[in-house]
Amino acid sequence: MKAKRTIQLIATIGVAFALLVAAGCGGGADEETIAVVGSEPGTTATSTASQSPEATPAGVPQEESESTSTTDPVATPTADPDATASVTGTVTYRERIALSPGAVVTVQLRDTSLMDVASELIAEQVITNPGQVPIAFEVRYNEDDINPRNTYSIQARITESDGRLAFINDTAYDVITRGKPTRIDMVLVIVQPPPDPTGEWNEENSRQYVEEEVEVIGAEVVEYHPEVIILVDHYQSTVENCVRRGNQSFEISSSDIYATITLMVPPPTPWAIDCDAERVVVEEVLRFGDSLTAGQTYRVFVNGTEVTTFTAPLANTQ
């Protein structure tokens, strides 16, 4: 009996020693179960050595829940202005001045609702090397930028290749809202004329005349024998150095006569002489010789305008 208790005591001491060892070395185990011989034969006690769960690293989601992103959505790009709306039209001016190849036309759509502050730029079109007037434009804008209660205007300017502001508009061209159109034909006014390359006006080296069709008023047949003669009324300038003798011609197509009458006039110049400031009505004689068919009725067009109708006389009619 004594020997039996001694064995149990030794076993208990061994278990205790094992527990001490486990306590010192068990940091890596999550859980360890040790059977301990009880004080009574056939019984065992279960001791559980537990370690706190390892901390979850920062930023790693827990298994029981999914991470939810809170990043703001990517902004949608602004709609392409080409897919919205536009104001179209033409730009011209009255002066007889040619634009240089390096000229630039700038057309802007602005909010001009407020009188005492600078107008807000809504959209613009820049046209390089525009050629000669009239110059077509199309200013595209975003309809979301338009307030139906506001006033919007189109403005235009022409800058020459030497940096000179040549033309601007001095008239308001309202568009889009309040019943205004979206197509505008603009007439600009001169700001700075071209510089005189010679330092003074000189007819010989600065004014080479060009041919231009006259403005026709009307016509009448004044003679039938021995040939048909028509007098054509047209305007002609009386301003000095504005007119030189031109040309006339005609062609017959079936029963239509197409005549052209021209004068030689100055080309566009830096001095912007208004040759139409003073003009009178003059007569031009048209003769057709033996080009007509006797008894044929003809319509006469001069510079594209129908002016009269007549029947060619029979050859032996006196």
PDB file of C-alpha atoms in Angstrom:
ATOM      1  CA  MET A   1       0.000   0.000   0.000  1.00  0.00           C
ATOM      2  CA  LYS A   2       2.802   2.324   0.897  1.00  0.00           C
ATOM      3  CA  ALA A   3       4.581   1.478  -2.307  1.00  0.00           C
ATOM      4  CA  LYS A   4       1.456   2.318  -4.318  1.00  0.00           C
ATOM      5  CA  ARG A   5       1.197   5.805  -2.766  1.00  0.00           C
ATOM      6  CA  THR A   6       4.842   6.379  -3.431  1.00  0.00           C
ATOM      7  CA  ILE A   7       4.312   5.619  -7.110  1.00  0.00           C
ATOM      8  CA  GLN A   8       1.323   8.016  -7.241  1.00  0.00           C
ATOM      9  CA  LEU A   9       3.358  10.770  -5.577  1.00  0.00           C
ATOM     10  CA  ILE A  10       6.167  10.312  -8.074  1.00  0.00           C
ATOM     11  CA  ALA A  11       3.680  10.443 -10.924  1.00  0.00           C
ATOM     12  CA  THR A  12       2.145  13.647  -9.552  1.00  0.00           C
ATOM     13  CA  ILE A  13       5.551  15.264  -9.211  1.00  0.00           C
ATOM     14  CA  GLY A  14       6.339  14.244 -12.810  1.00  0.00           C
ATOM     15  CA  VAL A  15       3.149  15.780 -14.075  1.00  0.00           C
ATOM     16  CA  ALA A  16       3.826  18.992 -12.170  1.00  0.00           C
ATOM     17  CA  PHE A  17       7.296  19.122 -13.638  1.00  0.00           C
ATOM     18  CA  ALA A  18       5.854  18.622 -17.112  1.00  0.00           C
ATOM     19  CA  LEU A  19       3.429  21.485 -16.515  1.00  0.00           C
ATOM     20  CA  LEU A  20       6.266  23.783 -15.519  1.00  0.00           C
ATOM     21  CA  VAL A  21       8.189  22.860 -18.658  1.00  0.00           C
ATOM     22  CA  ALA A  22       5.098  23.401 -20.789  1.00  0.00           C
ATOM     23  CA  ALA A  23       4.525  26.803 -19.195  1.00  0.00           C
ATOM     24  CA  GLY A  24       8.018  27.888 -20.132  1.00  0.00           C
ATOM     25  CA  CYS A  25       8.058  26.538 -23.701  1.00  0.00           C
ATOM     26  CA  GLY A  26       4.454  26.517 -24.814  1.00  0.00           C
ATOM     27  CA  GLY A  27       4.331  30.089 -26.219  1.00  0.00           C
ATOM     28  CA  GLY A  28       4.137  28.749 -29.746  1.00  0.00           C
ATOM     29  CA  ALA A  29       1.232  26.420 -29.144  1.00  0.00           C
ATOM     30  CA  ASP A  30      -2.271  27.644 -29.498  1.00  0.00           C
ATOM     31  CA  GLU A  31      -3.722  25.036 -27.185  1.00  0.00           C
ATOM     32  CA  GLU A  32      -2.251  22.020 -25.339  1.00  0.00           C
ATOM     33  CA  THR A  33      -4.093  19.315 -23.381  1.00  0.00           C
ATOM     34  CA  ILE A  34      -2.223  17.335 -20.681  1.00  0.00           C
ATOM     35  CA  ALA A  35      -3.573  14.254 -18.955  1.00  0.00           C
ATOM     36  CA  VAL A  36      -2.932  14.327 -15.217  1.00  0.00           C
ATOM     37  CA  VAL A  37      -3.193  11.260 -13.153  1.00  0.00           C
ATOM     38  CA  GLY A  38      -5.776  11.863 -10.527  1.00  0.00           C
ATOM     39  CA  SER A  39      -5.510  11.086  -6.887  1.00  0.00           C
ATOM     40  CA  GLU A  40      -7.604   8.058  -7.445  1.00  0.00           C
ATOM     41  CA  PRO A  41      -6.733   5.218  -9.762  1.00  0.00           C
ATOM     42  CA  GLY A  42      -8.509   5.235 -13.152  1.00  0.00           C
ATOM     43  CA  THR A  43      -9.286   8.938 -13.056  1.00  0.00           C
ATOM     44  CA  THR A  44      -7.740  11.642 -15.167  1.00  0.00           C
ATOM     45  CA  ALA A  45      -8.012  15.417 -15.177  1.00  0.00           C
ATOM     46  CA  THR A  46      -7.758  17.518 -18.281  1.00  0.00           C
ATOM     47  CA  SER A  47      -5.847  20.782 -18.119  1.00  0.00           C
ATOM     48  CA  THR A  48      -5.948  23.147 -21.034  1.00  0.00           C
ATOM     49  CA  ALA A  49      -3.172  25.648 -21.606  1.00  0.00           C
ATOM     50  CA  SER A  50      -4.477  28.409 -23.836  1.00  0.00           C
ATOM     51  CA  GLN A  51      -2.829  31.353 -25.509  1.00  0.00           C
ATOM     52  CA  SER A  52      -4.645  34.476 -26.533  1.00  0.00           C
ATOM     53  CA  PRO A  53      -5.293  34.602 -30.258  1.00  0.00           C
ATOM     54  CA  GLU A  54      -2.681  36.488 -32.213  1.00  0.00           C
ATOM     55  CA  ALA A  55      -3.645  40.073 -33.009  1.00  0.00           C
ATOM     56  CA  THR A  56      -4.866  40.606 -36.510  1.00  0.00           C
ATOM     57  CA  PRO A  57      -2.392  42.762 -38.448  1.00  0.00           C
ATOM     58  CA  ALA A  58      -3.633  46.277 -39.155  1.00  0.00           C
ATOM     59  CA  GLY A  59      -5.476  46.623 -42.442  1.00  0.00           C
ATOM     60  CA  VAL A  60      -6.212  42.852 -42.815  1.00  0.00           C
ATOM     61  CA  PRO A  61      -9.981  42.248 -42.921  1.00  0.00           C
ATOM     62  CA  GLN A  62     -11.539  39.792 -40.461  1.00  0.00           C
ATOM     63  CA  GLU A  63     -12.862  36.554 -41.889  1.00  0.00           C
ATOM     64  CA  GLU A  64     -16.379  37.175 -40.651  1.00  0.00           C
ATOM     65  CA  SER A  65     -16.813  40.489 -42.553  1.00  0.00           C
ATOM     66  CA  GLU A  66     -15.826  41.810 -45.939  1.00  0.00           C
ATOM     67  CA  SER A  67     -14.003  45.079 -46.444  1.00  0.00           C
ATOM     68  CA  THR A  68     -16.143  47.892 -47.871  1.00  0.00           C
ATOM     69  CA  SER A  69     -14.421  50.519 -50.030  1.00  0.00           C
ATOM     70  CA  THR A  70     -15.173  54.140 -49.236  1.00  0.00           C
ATOM     71  CA  THR A  71     -13.217  55.629 -52.179  1.00  0.00           C
ATOM     72  CA  ASP A  72     -15.098  58.403 -54.001  1.00  0.00           C
ATOM     73  CA  PRO A  73     -16.269  57.486 -57.545  1.00  0.00           C
ATOM     74  CA  VAL A  74     -14.171  58.735 -60.428  1.00  0.00           C
ATOM     75  CA  ALA A  75     -15.586  61.964 -61.827  1.00  0.00           C
ATOM     76  CA  THR A  76     -17.274  61.620 -65.198  1.00  0.00           C
ATOM     77  CA  PRO A  77     -15.417  63.606 -67.873  1.00  0.00           C
ATOM     78  CA  THR A  78     -17.122  66.732 -69.143  1.00  0.00           C
ATOM     79  CA  ALA A  79     -19.344  66.032 -72.140  1.00  0.00           C
ATOM     80  CA  ASP A  80     -17.733  66.695 -75.517  1.00  0.00           C
ATOM     81  CA  PRO A  81     -18.837  70.162 -76.689  1.00  0.00           C
ATOM     82  CA  ASP A  82     -19.068  68.796 -80.232  1.00  0.00           C
ATOM     83  CA  ALA A  83     -22.103  66.783 -79.157  1.00  0.00           C
ATOM     84  CA  THR A  84     -24.078  69.744 -77.794  1.00  0.00           C
ATOM     85  CA  ALA A  85     -25.035  72.821 -79.836  1.00  0.00           C
ATOM     86  CA  SER A  86     -23.515  75.633 -81.886  1.00  0.00           C
ATOM     87  CA  VAL A  87     -23.947  79.164 -83.211  1.00  0.00           C
ATOM     88  CA  THR A  88     -23.124  79.517 -86.905  1.00  0.00           C
ATOM     89  CA  GLY A  89     -22.827  82.388 -89.347  1.00  0.00           C
ATOM     90  CA  THR A  90     -20.439  84.516 -91.387  1.00  0.00           C
ATOM     91  CA  VAL A  91     -18.039  87.396 -90.772  1.00  0.00           C
ATOM     92  CA  THR A  92     -17.487  90.142 -93.344  1.00  0.00           C
ATOM     93  CA  TYR A  93     -16.714  93.869 -93.658  1.00  0.00           C
ATOM     94  CA  ARG A  94     -17.454  96.600 -96.180  1.00  0.00           C
ATOM     95  CA  GLU A  95     -13.941  97.894 -96.869  1.00  0.00           C
ATOM     96  CA  ARG A  96     -12.158  96.759-100.014  1.00  0.00           C
ATOM     97  CA  ILE A  97      -9.201  95.320 -98.115  1.00  0.00           C
ATOM     98  CA  ALA A  98      -7.749  91.843 -98.576  1.00  0.00           C
ATOM     99  CA  LEU A  99      -6.670  89.800 -95.556  1.00  0.00           C
ATOM    100  CA  SER A 100      -3.143  88.452 -95.401  1.00  0.00           C
ATOM    101  CA  PRO A 101      -2.547  84.664 -95.288  1.00  0.00           C
ATOM    102  CA  GLY A 102      -1.558  84.933 -91.617  1.00  0.00           C
ATOM    103  CA  ALA A 103      -4.735  86.665 -90.441  1.00  0.00           C
ATOM    104  CA  VAL A 104      -6.686  85.183 -87.517  1.00  0.00           C
ATOM    105  CA  VAL A 105     -10.447  85.398 -86.954  1.00  0.00           C
ATOM    106  CA  THR A 106     -11.664  84.938 -83.376  1.00  0.00           C
ATOM    107  CA  VAL A 107     -15.383  84.450 -82.742  1.00  0.00           C
ATOM    108  CA  GLN A 108     -16.620  84.269 -79.144  1.00  0.00           C
ATOM    109  CA  LEU A 109     -19.887  83.428 -77.424  1.00  0.00           C
ATOM    110  CA  ARG A 110     -20.251  85.523 -74.248  1.00  0.00           C
ATOM    111  CA  ASP A 111     -22.758  86.025 -71.448  1.00  0.00           C
ATOM    112  CA  THR A 112     -23.580  89.741 -71.665  1.00  0.00           C
ATOM    113  CA  SER A 113     -26.378  89.819 -69.097  1.00  0.00           C
ATOM    114  CA  LEU A 114     -24.569  92.189 -66.710  1.00  0.00           C
ATOM    115  CA  MET A 115     -23.719  95.651 -67.961  1.00  0.00           C
ATOM    116  CA  ASP A 116     -21.118  96.786 -65.423  1.00  0.00           C
ATOM    117  CA  VAL A 117     -18.879  93.713 -65.331  1.00  0.00           C
ATOM    118  CA  ALA A 118     -16.743  91.895 -67.857  1.00  0.00           C
ATOM    119  CA  SER A 119     -18.770  89.455 -69.935  1.00  0.00           C
ATOM    120  CA  GLU A 120     -18.204  85.761 -69.263  1.00  0.00           C
ATOM    121  CA  LEU A 121     -16.647  83.728 -72.070  1.00  0.00           C
ATOM    122  CA  ILE A 122     -18.783  80.665 -72.854  1.00  0.00           C
ATOM    123  CA  ALA A 123     -17.057  79.329 -75.985  1.00  0.00           C
ATOM    124  CA  GLU A 124     -14.950  80.488 -78.913  1.00  0.00           C
ATOM    125  CA  GLN A 125     -13.613  79.483 -82.306  1.00  0.00           C
ATOM    126  CA  VAL A 126     -10.231  80.602 -83.643  1.00  0.00           C
ATOM    127  CA  ILE A 127      -9.848  80.464 -87.429  1.00  0.00           C
ATOM    128  CA  THR A 128      -6.319  80.721 -88.810  1.00  0.00           C
ATOM    129  CA  ASN A 129      -5.580  81.530 -92.451  1.00  0.00           C
ATOM    130  CA  PRO A 130      -9.284  82.233 -93.066  1.00  0.00           C
ATOM    131  CA  GLY A 131      -8.987  83.397 -96.668  1.00  0.00           C
ATOM    132  CA  GLN A 132     -11.200  86.305 -97.702  1.00  0.00           C
ATOM    133  CA  VAL A 133     -14.598  87.476 -96.499  1.00  0.00           C
ATOM    134  CA  PRO A 134     -17.248  86.307 -96.055  1.00  0.00           C
ATOM    135  CA  ILE A 135     -15.748  83.844 -93.571  1.00  0.00           C
ATOM    136  CA  ALA A 136     -17.963  81.087 -92.161  1.00  0.00           C
ATOM    137  CA  PHE A 137     -17.791  80.193 -88.462  1.00  0.00           C
ATOM    138  CA  GLU A 138     -19.287  77.659 -86.058  1.00  0.00           C
ATOM    139  CA  VAL A 139     -18.916  78.229 -82.309  1.00  0.00           C
ATOM    140  CA  ARG A 140     -19.749  75.041 -80.395  1.00  0.00           C
ATOM    141  CA  TYR A 141     -20.947  75.282 -76.808  1.00  0.00           C
ATOM    142  CA  ASN A 142     -22.345  73.139 -74.012  1.00  0.00           C
ATOM    143  CA  GLU A 143     -26.064  73.655 -73.531  1.00  0.00           C
ATOM    144  CA  ASP A 144     -25.610  73.139 -69.783  1.00  0.00           C
ATOM    145  CA  ASP A 145     -23.707  76.454 -69.728  1.00  0.00           C
ATOM    146  CA  ILE A 146     -26.722  78.390 -70.999  1.00  0.00           C
ATOM    147  CA  ASN A 147     -29.219  80.020 -68.620  1.00  0.00           C
ATOM    148  CA  PRO A 148     -32.459  80.777 -70.503  1.00  0.00           C
ATOM    149  CA  ARG A 149     -32.927  83.924 -68.401  1.00  0.00           C
ATOM    150  CA  ASN A 150     -29.580  85.415 -69.469  1.00  0.00           C
ATOM    151  CA  THR A 151     -28.489  87.310 -72.569  1.00  0.00           C
ATOM    152  CA  TYR A 152     -25.788  85.893 -74.852  1.00  0.00           C
ATOM    153  CA  SER A 153     -23.943  87.608 -77.683  1.00  0.00           C
ATOM    154  CA  ILE A 154     -21.523  86.699 -80.454  1.00  0.00           C
ATOM    155  CA  GLN A 155     -18.417  88.871 -80.777  1.00  0.00           C
ATOM    156  CA  ALA A 156     -15.783  88.733 -83.519  1.00  0.00           C
ATOM    157  CA  ARG A 157     -12.435  90.287 -84.293  1.00  0.00           C
ATOM    158  CA  ILE A 158      -9.835  89.916 -87.031  1.00  0.00           C
ATOM    159  CA  THR A 159      -6.162  90.197 -86.146  1.00  0.00           C
ATOM    160  CA  GLU A 160      -3.671  90.614 -88.971  1.00  0.00           C
ATOM    161  CA  SER A 161      -0.398  88.730 -89.330  1.00  0.00           C
ATOM    162  CA  ASP A 162       1.548  91.754 -88.047  1.00  0.00           C
ATOM    163  CA  GLY A 163      -0.406  91.658 -84.765  1.00  0.00           C
ATOM    164  CA  ARG A 164      -2.628  94.584 -85.716  1.00  0.00           C
ATOM    165  CA  LEU A 165      -6.279  94.499 -84.630  1.00  0.00           C
ATOM    166  CA  ALA A 166      -7.872  95.100 -88.021  1.00  0.00           C
ATOM    167  CA  PHE A 167     -11.640  94.616 -87.548  1.00  0.00           C
ATOM    168  CA  ILE A 168     -14.160  94.225 -84.724  1.00  0.00           C
ATOM    169  CA  ASN A 169     -17.936  94.265 -84.401  1.00  0.00           C
ATOM    170  CA  ASP A 170     -19.492  97.459 -83.029  1.00  0.00           C
ATOM    171  CA  THR A 171     -23.025  96.060 -83.093  1.00  0.00           C
ATOM    172  CA  ALA A 172     -24.462  93.645 -80.544  1.00  0.00           C
ATOM    173  CA  TYR A 173     -25.392  90.276 -82.053  1.00  0.00           C
ATOM    174  CA  ASP A 174     -27.595  88.555 -79.468  1.00  0.00           C
ATOM    175  CA  VAL A 175     -28.168  84.815 -79.883  1.00  0.00           C
ATOM    176  CA  ILE A 176     -29.756  81.650 -78.429  1.00  0.00           C
ATOM    177  CA  THR A 177     -32.067  82.899 -75.639  1.00  0.00           C
ATOM    178  CA  ARG A 178     -35.092  85.208 -75.533  1.00  0.00           C
ATOM    179  CA  GLY A 179     -36.141  84.218 -79.037  1.00  0.00           C
ATOM    180  CA  LYS A 180     -32.807  85.138 -80.625  1.00  0.00           C
ATOM    181  CA  PRO A 181     -31.388  83.107 -83.547  1.00  0.00           C
ATOM    182  CA  THR A 182     -28.478  80.681 -83.601  1.00  0.00           C
ATOM    183  CA  ARG A 183     -27.265  81.874 -87.006  1.00  0.00           C
ATOM    184  CA  ILE A 184     -25.764  85.345 -87.457  1.00  0.00           C
ATOM    185  CA  ASP A 185     -24.220  87.228 -90.396  1.00  0.00           C
ATOM    186  CA  MET A 186     -21.829  89.747 -88.843  1.00  0.00           C
ATOM    187  CA  VAL A 187     -20.533  92.959 -90.429  1.00  0.00           C
ATOM    188  CA  LEU A 188     -17.337  94.215 -88.777  1.00  0.00           C
ATOM    189  CA  VAL A 189     -15.856  97.721 -88.780  1.00  0.00           C
ATOM    190  CA  ILE A 190     -12.249  98.656 -89.407  1.00  0.00           C
ATOM    191  CA  VAL A 191     -10.026  99.466 -86.423  1.00  0.00           C
ATOM    192  CA  GLN A 192      -6.537  99.850 -87.870  1.00  0.00           C
ATOM    193  CA  PRO A 193      -5.997  99.996 -91.645  1.00  0.00           C
ATOM    194  CA  PRO A 194      -2.933  98.360 -93.180  1.00  0.00           C
ATOM    195  CA  PRO A 195       0.215 100.492 -93.041  1.00  0.00           C
ATOM    196  CA  ASP A 196       1.182 102.307 -96.242  1.00  0.00           C
ATOM    197  CA  PRO A 197       4.385 100.590 -97.413  1.00  0.00           C
ATOM    198  CA  THR A 198       5.506 103.686 -99.342  1.00  0.00           C
ATOM    199  CA  GLY A 199       4.785 106.219 -96.615  1.00  0.00           C
ATOM    200  CA  GLU A 200       2.242 108.061 -98.762  1.00  0.00           C
ATOM    201  CA  TRP A 201      -0.591 107.299-101.147  1.00  0.00           C
ATOM    202  CA  ASN A 202       0.712 106.631-104.637  1.00  0.00           C
ATOM    203  CA  GLU A 203      -1.627 105.647-107.455  1.00  0.00           C
ATOM    204  CA  GLU A 204       1.064 104.183-109.675  1.00  0.00           C
ATOM    205  CA  ASN A 205       2.522 101.680-107.235  1.00  0.00           C
ATOM    206  CA  SER A 206      -0.448 101.057-104.949  1.00  0.00           C
ATOM    207  CA  ARG A 207      -3.593 100.909-107.118  1.00  0.00           C
ATOM    208  CA  GLN A 208      -3.678  98.340-109.871  1.00  0.00           C
ATOM    209  CA  TYR A 209      -7.214  98.206-111.246  1.00  0.00           C
ATOM    210  CA  VAL A 210      -9.299  95.040-111.366  1.00  0.00           C
ATOM    211  CA  GLU A 211     -12.317  94.099-113.460  1.00  0.00           C
ATOM    212  CA  GLU A 212     -15.739  94.161-111.820  1.00  0.00           C
ATOM    213  CA  GLU A 213     -19.267  93.633-113.165  1.00  0.00           C
ATOM    214  CA  VAL A 214     -21.499  96.717-113.120  1.00  0.00           C
ATOM    215  CA  GLU A 215     -24.734  96.959-111.132  1.00  0.00           C
ATOM    216  CA  VAL A 216     -27.507  96.800-113.752  1.00  0.00           C
ATOM    217  CA  ILE A 217     -30.723  98.804-113.409  1.00  0.00           C
ATOM    218  CA  GLY A 218     -32.575  97.948-116.627  1.00  0.00           C
ATOM    219  CA  ALA A 219     -32.440  97.916-120.440  1.00  0.00           C
ATOM    220  CA  GLU A 220     -34.483  98.581-123.564  1.00  0.00           C
ATOM    221  CA  VAL A 221     -34.266  97.887-127.286  1.00  0.00           C
ATOM    222  CA  VAL A 222     -33.710 101.182-129.144  1.00  0.00           C
ATOM    223  CA  GLU A 223     -32.933  99.930-132.637  1.00  0.00           C
ATOM    224  CA  TYR A 224     -33.905  96.952-134.808  1.00  0.00           C
ATOM    225  CA  HIS A 225     -32.449  97.910-138.212  1.00  0.00           C
ATOM    226  CA  PRO A 226     -29.928  97.370-139.553  1.00  0.00           C
ATOM    227  CA  GLU A 227     -29.135  95.555-136.302  1.00  0.00           C
ATOM    228  CA  VAL A 228     -30.616  95.181-132.842  1.00  0.00           C
ATOM    229  CA  ILE A 229     -29.217  97.691-130.340  1.00  0.00           C
ATOM    230  CA  ILE A 230     -29.959  97.622-126.629  1.00  0.00           C
ATOM    231  CA  LEU A 231     -29.182 100.375-124.124  1.00  0.00           C
ATOM    232  CA  VAL A 232     -28.348  99.042-120.667  1.00  0.00           C
ATOM    233  CA  ASP A 233     -28.619 101.377-117.659  1.00  0.00           C
ATOM    234  CA  HIS A 234     -26.175 100.795-114.800  1.00  0.00           C
ATOM    235  CA  TYR A 235     -24.515 102.631-111.925  1.00  0.00           C
ATOM    236  CA  GLN A 236     -21.044 104.103-112.196  1.00  0.00           C
ATOM    237  CA  SER A 237     -18.975 105.917-109.583  1.00  0.00           C
ATOM    238  CA  THR A 238     -18.029 109.569-110.040  1.00  0.00           C
ATOM    239  CA  VAL A 239     -15.358 109.463-107.309  1.00  0.00           C
ATOM    240  CA  GLU A 240     -11.961 110.416-108.681  1.00  0.00           C
ATOM    241  CA  ASN A 241      -9.754 107.456-109.671  1.00  0.00           C
ATOM    242  CA  CYS A 242     -12.531 104.954-108.976  1.00  0.00           C
ATOM    243  CA  VAL A 243     -13.457 103.926-112.541  1.00  0.00           C
ATOM    244  CA  ARG A 244     -11.776 103.058-115.802  1.00  0.00           C
ATOM    245  CA  ARG A 245     -13.252 101.659-118.977  1.00  0.00           C
ATOM    246  CA  GLY A 246     -14.121  97.969-118.756  1.00  0.00           C
ATOM    247  CA  ASN A 247     -15.307  95.336-121.216  1.00  0.00           C
ATOM    248  CA  GLN A 248     -18.466  93.794-122.588  1.00  0.00           C
ATOM    249  CA  SER A 249     -19.280  90.449-124.135  1.00  0.00           C
ATOM    250  CA  PHE A 250     -22.248  88.202-124.868  1.00  0.00           C
ATOM    251  CA  GLU A 251     -23.099  84.645-125.793  1.00  0.00           C
ATOM    252  CA  ILE A 252     -26.298  83.146-127.176  1.00  0.00           C
ATOM    253  CA  SER A 253     -27.756  79.916-125.849  1.00  0.00           C
ATOM    254  CA  SER A 254     -30.882  78.860-127.738  1.00  0.00           C
ATOM    255  CA  SER A 255     -33.303  81.752-127.141  1.00  0.00           C
ATOM    256  CA  ASP A 256     -31.342  83.383-124.291  1.00  0.00           C
ATOM    257  CA  ILE A 257     -28.667  86.059-124.591  1.00  0.00           C
ATOM    258  CA  TYR A 258     -26.202  86.336-121.700  1.00  0.00           C
ATOM    259  CA  ALA A 259     -24.288  89.614-121.703  1.00  0.00           C
ATOM    260  CA  THR A 260     -21.548  90.807-119.356  1.00  0.00           C
ATOM    261  CA  ILE A 261     -20.598  94.448-118.781  1.00  0.00           C
ATOM    262  CA  THR A 262     -17.639  95.369-116.577  1.00  0.00           C
ATOM    263  CA  LEU A 263     -15.625  98.354-115.366  1.00  0.00           C
ATOM    264  CA  MET A 264     -12.067  98.549-114.100  1.00  0.00           C
ATOM    265  CA  VAL A 265     -12.070  99.585-110.441  1.00  0.00           C
ATOM    266  CA  PRO A 266      -9.457  99.845-107.658  1.00  0.00           C
ATOM    267  CA  PRO A 267      -8.719  96.696-105.665  1.00  0.00           C
ATOM    268  CA  PRO A 268      -8.959  96.668-101.861  1.00  0.00           C
ATOM    269  CA  THR A 269      -6.622  99.345-100.518  1.00  0.00           C
ATOM    270  CA  PRO A 270      -5.398 100.509 -97.107  1.00  0.00           C
ATOM    271  CA  TRP A 271      -7.213 103.783 -97.651  1.00  0.00           C
ATOM    272  CA  ALA A 272     -10.634 102.123 -97.939  1.00  0.00           C
ATOM    273  CA  ILE A 273     -11.936 104.617-100.494  1.00  0.00           C
ATOM    274  CA  ASP A 274     -15.715 104.305-100.797  1.00  0.00           C
ATOM    275  CA  CYS A 275     -16.215 104.355-104.542  1.00  0.00           C
ATOM    276  CA  ASP A 276     -19.983 104.037-104.103  1.00  0.00           C
ATOM    277  CA  ALA A 277     -20.247 107.295-102.146  1.00  0.00           C
ATOM    278  CA  GLU A 278     -21.032 109.193-105.356  1.00  0.00           C
ATOM    279  CA  ARG A 279     -22.407 107.540-108.470  1.00  0.00           C
ATOM    280  CA  VAL A 280     -24.665 108.187-111.436  1.00  0.00           C
ATOM    281  CA  VAL A 281     -26.680 106.166-113.947  1.00  0.00           C
ATOM    282  CA  VAL A 282     -24.977 105.677-117.307  1.00  0.00           C
ATOM    283  CA  GLU A 283     -25.902 103.833-120.508  1.00  0.00           C
ATOM    284  CA  GLU A 284     -23.993 101.030-122.169  1.00  0.00           C
ATOM    285  CA  VAL A 285     -24.717 100.029-125.782  1.00  0.00           C
ATOM    286  CA  LEU A 286     -25.088  96.340-126.626  1.00  0.00           C
ATOM    287  CA  ARG A 287     -24.881  95.284-130.283  1.00  0.00           C
ATOM    288  CA  PHE A 288     -25.467  91.749-131.547  1.00  0.00           C
ATOM    289  CA  GLY A 289     -24.590  92.156-135.259  1.00  0.00           C
ATOM    290  CA  ASP A 290     -25.677  89.212-137.397  1.00  0.00           C
ATOM    291  CA  SER A 291     -25.638  86.732-134.497  1.00  0.00           C
ATOM    292  CA  LEU A 292     -29.438  86.632-134.207  1.00  0.00           C
ATOM    293  CA  THR A 293     -31.935  84.356-135.963  1.00  0.00           C
ATOM    294  CA  ALA A 294     -34.662  86.274-137.760  1.00  0.00           C
ATOM    295  CA  GLY A 295     -38.059  85.848-136.147  1.00  0.00           C
ATOM    296  CA  GLN A 296     -36.580  84.321-132.961  1.00  0.00           C
ATOM    297  CA  THR A 297     -37.694  85.754-129.627  1.00  0.00           C
ATOM    298  CA  TYR A 298     -34.858  86.284-127.165  1.00  0.00           C
ATOM    299  CA  ARG A 299     -34.576  86.925-123.457  1.00  0.00           C
ATOM    300  CA  VAL A 300     -31.652  89.164-122.504  1.00  0.00           C
ATOM    301  CA  PHE A 301     -29.684  88.737-119.268  1.00  0.00           C
ATOM    302  CA  VAL A 302     -27.014  91.259-118.278  1.00  0.00           C
ATOM    303  CA  ASN A 303     -24.668  90.279-115.432  1.00  0.00           C
ATOM    304  CA  GLY A 304     -27.165  87.621-114.414  1.00  0.00           C
ATOM    305  CA  THR A 305     -30.213  89.921-114.367  1.00  0.00           C
ATOM    306  CA  GLU A 306     -33.009  89.518-116.920  1.00  0.00           C
ATOM    307  CA  VAL A 307     -33.511  92.974-118.431  1.00  0.00           C
ATOM    308  CA  THR A 308     -35.655  92.684-121.579  1.00  0.00           C
ATOM    309  CA  THR A 309     -37.191  90.469-124.269  1.00  0.00           C
ATOM    310  CA  PHE A 310     -37.333  91.099-128.013  1.00  0.00           C
ATOM    311  CA  THR A 311     -37.971  89.361-131.335  1.00  0.00           C
ATOM    312  CA  ALA A 312     -35.275  89.551-133.971  1.00  0.00           C
ATOM    313  CA  PRO A 313     -36.610  91.186-137.156  1.00  0.00           C
ATOM    314  CA  LEU A 314     -36.971  89.321-140.425  1.00  0.00           C
ATOM    315  CA  ALA A 315     -34.145  89.917-142.845  1.00  0.00           C
ATOM    316  CA  ASN A 316     -36.166  91.846-145.471  1.00  0.00           C
ATOM    317  CA  THR A 317     -38.399  93.771-143.101  1.00  0.00           C
ATOM    318  CA  GLN A 318     -38.027  97.548-143.518  1.00  0.00           C
TER     319      GLN A 318
END
